[in-house]
Coordinates of C-alpha atoms in Angstrom, one line a residue:
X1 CA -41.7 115.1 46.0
X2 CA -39.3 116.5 48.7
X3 CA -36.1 114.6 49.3
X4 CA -37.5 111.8 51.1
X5 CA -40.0 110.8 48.6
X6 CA -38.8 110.6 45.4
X7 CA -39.9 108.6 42.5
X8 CA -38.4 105.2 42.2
X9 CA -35.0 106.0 41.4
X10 CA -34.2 109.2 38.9
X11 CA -38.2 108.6 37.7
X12 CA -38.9 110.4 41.2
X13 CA -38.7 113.4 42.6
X14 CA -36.6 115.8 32.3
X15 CA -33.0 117.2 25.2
X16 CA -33.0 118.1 22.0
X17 CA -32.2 121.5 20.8
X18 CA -33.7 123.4 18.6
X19 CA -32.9 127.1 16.8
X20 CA -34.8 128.5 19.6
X21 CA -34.6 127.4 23.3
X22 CA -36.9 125.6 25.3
X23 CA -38.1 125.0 28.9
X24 CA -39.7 122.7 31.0
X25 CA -42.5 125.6 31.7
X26 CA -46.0 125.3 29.7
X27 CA -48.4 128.2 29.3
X28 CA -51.8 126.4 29.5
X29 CA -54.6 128.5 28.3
X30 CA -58.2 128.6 27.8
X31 CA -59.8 131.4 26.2
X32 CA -57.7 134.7 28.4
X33 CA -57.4 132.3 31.4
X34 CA -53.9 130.9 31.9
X35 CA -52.5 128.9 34.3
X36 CA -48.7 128.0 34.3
X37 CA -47.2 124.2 34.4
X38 CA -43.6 123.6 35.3
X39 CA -41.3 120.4 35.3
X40 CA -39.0 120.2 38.2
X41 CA -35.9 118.3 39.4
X42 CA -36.2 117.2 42.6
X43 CA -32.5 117.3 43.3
X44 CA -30.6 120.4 42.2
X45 CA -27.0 121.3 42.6
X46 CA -26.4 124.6 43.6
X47 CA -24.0 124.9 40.5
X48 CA -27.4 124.5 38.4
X49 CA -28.6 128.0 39.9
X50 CA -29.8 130.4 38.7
X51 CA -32.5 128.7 36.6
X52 CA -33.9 129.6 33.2
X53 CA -35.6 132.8 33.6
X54 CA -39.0 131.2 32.1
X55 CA -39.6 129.5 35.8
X56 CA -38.8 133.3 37.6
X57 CA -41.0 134.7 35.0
X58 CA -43.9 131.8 35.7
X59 CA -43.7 132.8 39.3
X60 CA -44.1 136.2 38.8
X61 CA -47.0 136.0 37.0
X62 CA -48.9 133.6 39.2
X63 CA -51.0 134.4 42.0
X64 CA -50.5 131.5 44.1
X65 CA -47.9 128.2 43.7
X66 CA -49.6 124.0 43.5
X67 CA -47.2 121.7 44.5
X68 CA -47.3 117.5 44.3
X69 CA -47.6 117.8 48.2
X70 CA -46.6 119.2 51.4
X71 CA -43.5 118.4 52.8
X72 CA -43.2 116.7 56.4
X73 CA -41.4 119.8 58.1
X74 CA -42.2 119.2 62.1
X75 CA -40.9 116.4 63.8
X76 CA -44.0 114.6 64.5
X77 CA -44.5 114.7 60.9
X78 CA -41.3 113.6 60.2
X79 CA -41.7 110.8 62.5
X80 CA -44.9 109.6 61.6
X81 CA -43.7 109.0 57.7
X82 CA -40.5 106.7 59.0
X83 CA -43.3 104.8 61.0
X84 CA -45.6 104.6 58.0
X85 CA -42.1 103.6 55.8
X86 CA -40.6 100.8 58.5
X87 CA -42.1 97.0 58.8
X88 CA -44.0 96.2 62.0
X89 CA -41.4 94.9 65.0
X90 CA -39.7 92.2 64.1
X91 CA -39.9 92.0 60.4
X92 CA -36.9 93.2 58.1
X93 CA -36.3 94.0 54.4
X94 CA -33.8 91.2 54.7
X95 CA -36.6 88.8 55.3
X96 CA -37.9 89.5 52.8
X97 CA -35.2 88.5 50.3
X98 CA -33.6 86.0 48.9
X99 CA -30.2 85.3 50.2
X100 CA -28.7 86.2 46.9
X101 CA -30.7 89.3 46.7
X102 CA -29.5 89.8 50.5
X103 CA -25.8 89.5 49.7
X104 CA -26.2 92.0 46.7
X105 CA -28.0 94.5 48.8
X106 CA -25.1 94.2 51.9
X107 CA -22.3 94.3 49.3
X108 CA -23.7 97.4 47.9
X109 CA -24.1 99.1 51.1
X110 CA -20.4 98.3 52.5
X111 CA -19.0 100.1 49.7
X112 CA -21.1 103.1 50.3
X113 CA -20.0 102.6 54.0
X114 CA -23.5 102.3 55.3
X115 CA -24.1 98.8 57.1
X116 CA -27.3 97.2 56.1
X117 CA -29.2 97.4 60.1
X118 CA -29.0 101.3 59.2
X119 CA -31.9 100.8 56.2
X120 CA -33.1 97.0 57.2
X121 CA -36.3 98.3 59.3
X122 CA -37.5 100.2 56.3
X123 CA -39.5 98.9 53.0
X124 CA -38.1 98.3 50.2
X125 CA -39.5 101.5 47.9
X126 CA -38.0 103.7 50.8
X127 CA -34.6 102.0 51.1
X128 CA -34.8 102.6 46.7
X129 CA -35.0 106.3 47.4
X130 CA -31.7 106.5 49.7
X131 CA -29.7 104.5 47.9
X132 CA -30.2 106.7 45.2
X133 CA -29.8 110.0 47.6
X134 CA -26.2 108.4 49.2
X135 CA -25.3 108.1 45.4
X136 CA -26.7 111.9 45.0
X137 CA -24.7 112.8 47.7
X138 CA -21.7 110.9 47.1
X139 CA -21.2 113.0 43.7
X140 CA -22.0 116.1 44.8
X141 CA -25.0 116.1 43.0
X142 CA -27.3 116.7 45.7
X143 CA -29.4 120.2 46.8
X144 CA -32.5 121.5 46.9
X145 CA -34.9 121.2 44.1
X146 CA -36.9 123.7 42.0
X147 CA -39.9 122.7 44.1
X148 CA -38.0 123.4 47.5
X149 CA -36.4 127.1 45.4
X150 CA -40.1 128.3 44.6
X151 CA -41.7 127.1 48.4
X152 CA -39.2 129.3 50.3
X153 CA -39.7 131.8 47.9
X154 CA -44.0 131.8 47.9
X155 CA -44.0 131.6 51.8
X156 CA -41.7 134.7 52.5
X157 CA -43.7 136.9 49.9
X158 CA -46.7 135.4 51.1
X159 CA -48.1 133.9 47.9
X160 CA -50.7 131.4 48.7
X161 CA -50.1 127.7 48.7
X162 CA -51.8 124.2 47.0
X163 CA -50.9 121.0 46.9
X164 CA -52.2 118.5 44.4
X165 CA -51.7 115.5 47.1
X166 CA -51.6 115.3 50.7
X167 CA -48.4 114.2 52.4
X168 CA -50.1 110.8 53.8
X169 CA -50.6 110.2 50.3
X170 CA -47.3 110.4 49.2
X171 CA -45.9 108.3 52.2
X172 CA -48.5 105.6 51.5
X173 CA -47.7 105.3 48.0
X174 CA -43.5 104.7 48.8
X175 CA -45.0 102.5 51.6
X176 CA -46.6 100.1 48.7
X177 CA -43.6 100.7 46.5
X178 CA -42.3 97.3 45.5
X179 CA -43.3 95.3 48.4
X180 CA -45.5 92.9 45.8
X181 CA -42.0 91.5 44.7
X182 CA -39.1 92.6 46.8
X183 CA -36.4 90.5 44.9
X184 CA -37.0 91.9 41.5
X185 CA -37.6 95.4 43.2
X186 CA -34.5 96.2 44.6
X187 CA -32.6 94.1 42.2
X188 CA -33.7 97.0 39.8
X189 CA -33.1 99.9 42.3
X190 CA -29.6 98.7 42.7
X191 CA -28.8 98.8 39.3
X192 CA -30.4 102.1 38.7
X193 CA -28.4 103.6 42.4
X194 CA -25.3 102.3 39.8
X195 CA -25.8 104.9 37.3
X196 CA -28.0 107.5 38.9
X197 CA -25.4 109.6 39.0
X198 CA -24.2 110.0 35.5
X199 CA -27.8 109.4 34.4
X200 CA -29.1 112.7 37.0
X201 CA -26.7 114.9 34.6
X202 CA -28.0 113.9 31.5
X203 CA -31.4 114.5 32.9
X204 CA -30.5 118.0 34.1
X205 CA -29.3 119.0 30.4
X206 CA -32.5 117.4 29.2
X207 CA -34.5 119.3 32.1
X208 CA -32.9 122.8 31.6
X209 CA -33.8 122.5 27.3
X210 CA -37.5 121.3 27.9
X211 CA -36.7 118.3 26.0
X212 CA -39.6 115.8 27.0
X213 CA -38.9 113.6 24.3
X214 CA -35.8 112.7 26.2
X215 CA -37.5 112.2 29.2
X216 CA -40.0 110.1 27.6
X217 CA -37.7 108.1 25.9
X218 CA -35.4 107.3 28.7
X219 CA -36.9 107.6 31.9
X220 CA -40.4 106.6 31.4
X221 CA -40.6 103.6 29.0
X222 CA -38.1 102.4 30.7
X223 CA -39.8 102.6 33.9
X224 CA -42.6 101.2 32.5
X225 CA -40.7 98.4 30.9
X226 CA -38.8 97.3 34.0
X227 CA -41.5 97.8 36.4
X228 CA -45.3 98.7 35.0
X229 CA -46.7 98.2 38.0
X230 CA -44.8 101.0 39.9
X231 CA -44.8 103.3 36.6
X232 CA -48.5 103.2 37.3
X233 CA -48.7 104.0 40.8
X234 CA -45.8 106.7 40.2
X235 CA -46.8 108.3 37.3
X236 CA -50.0 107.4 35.2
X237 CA -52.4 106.7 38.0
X238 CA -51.1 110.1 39.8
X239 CA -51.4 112.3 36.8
X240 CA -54.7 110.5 36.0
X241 CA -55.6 112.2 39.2
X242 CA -54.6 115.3 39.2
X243 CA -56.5 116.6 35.7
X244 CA -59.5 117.6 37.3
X245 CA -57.9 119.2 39.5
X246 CA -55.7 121.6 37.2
X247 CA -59.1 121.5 35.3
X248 CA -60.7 123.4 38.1
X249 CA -58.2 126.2 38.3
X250 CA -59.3 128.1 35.6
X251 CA -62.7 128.4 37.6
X252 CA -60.7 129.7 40.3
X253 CA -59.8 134.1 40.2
X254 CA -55.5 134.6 39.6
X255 CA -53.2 132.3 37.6
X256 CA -51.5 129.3 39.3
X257 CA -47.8 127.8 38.7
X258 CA -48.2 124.2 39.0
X259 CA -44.8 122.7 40.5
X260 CA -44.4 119.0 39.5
X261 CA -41.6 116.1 38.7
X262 CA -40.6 116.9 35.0
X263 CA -41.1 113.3 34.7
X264 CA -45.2 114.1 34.9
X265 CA -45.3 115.9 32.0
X266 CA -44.2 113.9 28.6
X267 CA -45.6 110.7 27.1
X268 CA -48.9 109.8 25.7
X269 CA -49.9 109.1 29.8
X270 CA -48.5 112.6 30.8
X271 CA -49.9 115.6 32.0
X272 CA -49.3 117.5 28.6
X273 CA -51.1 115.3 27.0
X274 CA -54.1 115.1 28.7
X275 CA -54.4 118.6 29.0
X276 CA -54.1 119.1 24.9
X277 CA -56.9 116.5 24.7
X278 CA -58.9 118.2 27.3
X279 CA -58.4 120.8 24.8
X280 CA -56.6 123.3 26.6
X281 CA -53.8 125.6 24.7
X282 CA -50.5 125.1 25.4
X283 CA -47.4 127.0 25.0
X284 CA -43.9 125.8 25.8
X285 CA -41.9 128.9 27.2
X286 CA -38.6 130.0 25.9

């Protein structure tokens, strides 16, 4: 997802080491076909740069780039997501809440400096994704992701472009995000803005050594503990979705690289798995 529509939290939009090196870039293969599979990190310092030469090597070899989606890049687009994201006139997230709930969320925005009318229009799975961008920003951690890296790269050499969702998609599903139960929602997302931060490094290490177990482990079933509903919509649903999908490119001539959230990839729900049981071959690069 592109900076505005990230997973909830660091599950938008990733460690152990062994005697040889790992990424987070798969060769998927069946028979000589190949296709290429990469985890990203949606938000990438630029002190992160240059990344590990299996993703430049990926891209190389690939005819043509998929992507999660398109990203909203005129203004109409861009205005027609913050309509699709804000309540109907005169409704609030504040109404929504519980005054308790209400008086966590203000206190939490005063000491970012951001008064709550600034993010009160919008729904609550938006207003998860910007708390956890200020808290980004805030710590320097903030820049464009792998996905963004390889985009401006494909569209200057002219590499051809897919997407495995459409944008409206992606704004829908945020839309959705949490508004079943508000309270408990951004309860969780404040806790998680808390330690996104120190949490977003640990992921990057994890990302950089391919270690899915790590991502698994701690983003994941933790998501799915604390919210399965969302983990669904985020995750298992989505990569439900997209298997026929990557199934289909090896009908295709070339060899794609496939551009998603690392978080996609690991777990018994993820996209590795179901391609191994869909009994593809898969290599993790060094």
């Amino acid at each position: 997802m592109n900076k505005f529509l990230r997973p909830l939290g660091l599950c938008l939009a990733l460690f152990s080491v062994g005697a040889v090196a790992e990424t987070s870039v798969w060769k998927v293969s069946k028979g000589n076909d190949f296709i290429y599979v990469a985890g990203t990190v949606h938000l990438l310092p630029a002190s992160e740069y240059p990344l590990p030469s299996a993703f430049n090597d990926a891209y190389r070899q690939s005819d043509s780039l998929v992507f999660e989606a398109p990203l909203p890049e005129t203004m109409a687009e861009q205005q027609k997501m913050l309509a699709t994201l804000q309540y109907p006139a005169g409704q609030t997230l504040s109404k929504q809440l519980k005054p308790a709930v209400r008086n966590q969320l203000t206190q939490y925005l005063q000491e970012l400096g951001v008064p709550l009318a600034m993010v009160d229009g919008y729904k609550p799975g938006f207003v998860a994704m910007q708390l956890t961008l200020i808290e980004m920003t805030k710590a320097g951690l903030s820049g464009d992701g792998v996905d963004k890296y390889f985009l401006t790269q494909a569209k200057s050499a002219g590499k051809p472009l897919q997407y495995l969702e459409t944008l409206e998609f992606q704004i829908d599903l945020i839309a959705k995000i949490g508004e079943e139960n508000p309270d408990e929602f951004i309860k969780l997302s404040l806790a998680e803005a808390k330690d996104s931060s120190s949490m977003l490094k640990k992921l990057i290490k994890a990302w950089r050594a391919g270690d899915m177990d790590f991502i698994d482990r701690e983003v994941l079933r933790k998501a799915k503990k604390d919210d399965e509903r969302t983990y669904r919509m985020m995750f298992s649903d989505r990569n439900q979705r997209w298997l026929p999908q990557l199934q289909q490119m090896f009908e295709q001539p070339g060899h794609e690289l496939v551009l998603v959230g690392a978080a996609h990839l690991p777990g018994d729900e993820g996209v590795l798995t179901m391609l191994r049981q869909a009994g593809f071959t898969l290599q993790q690069m060094p």
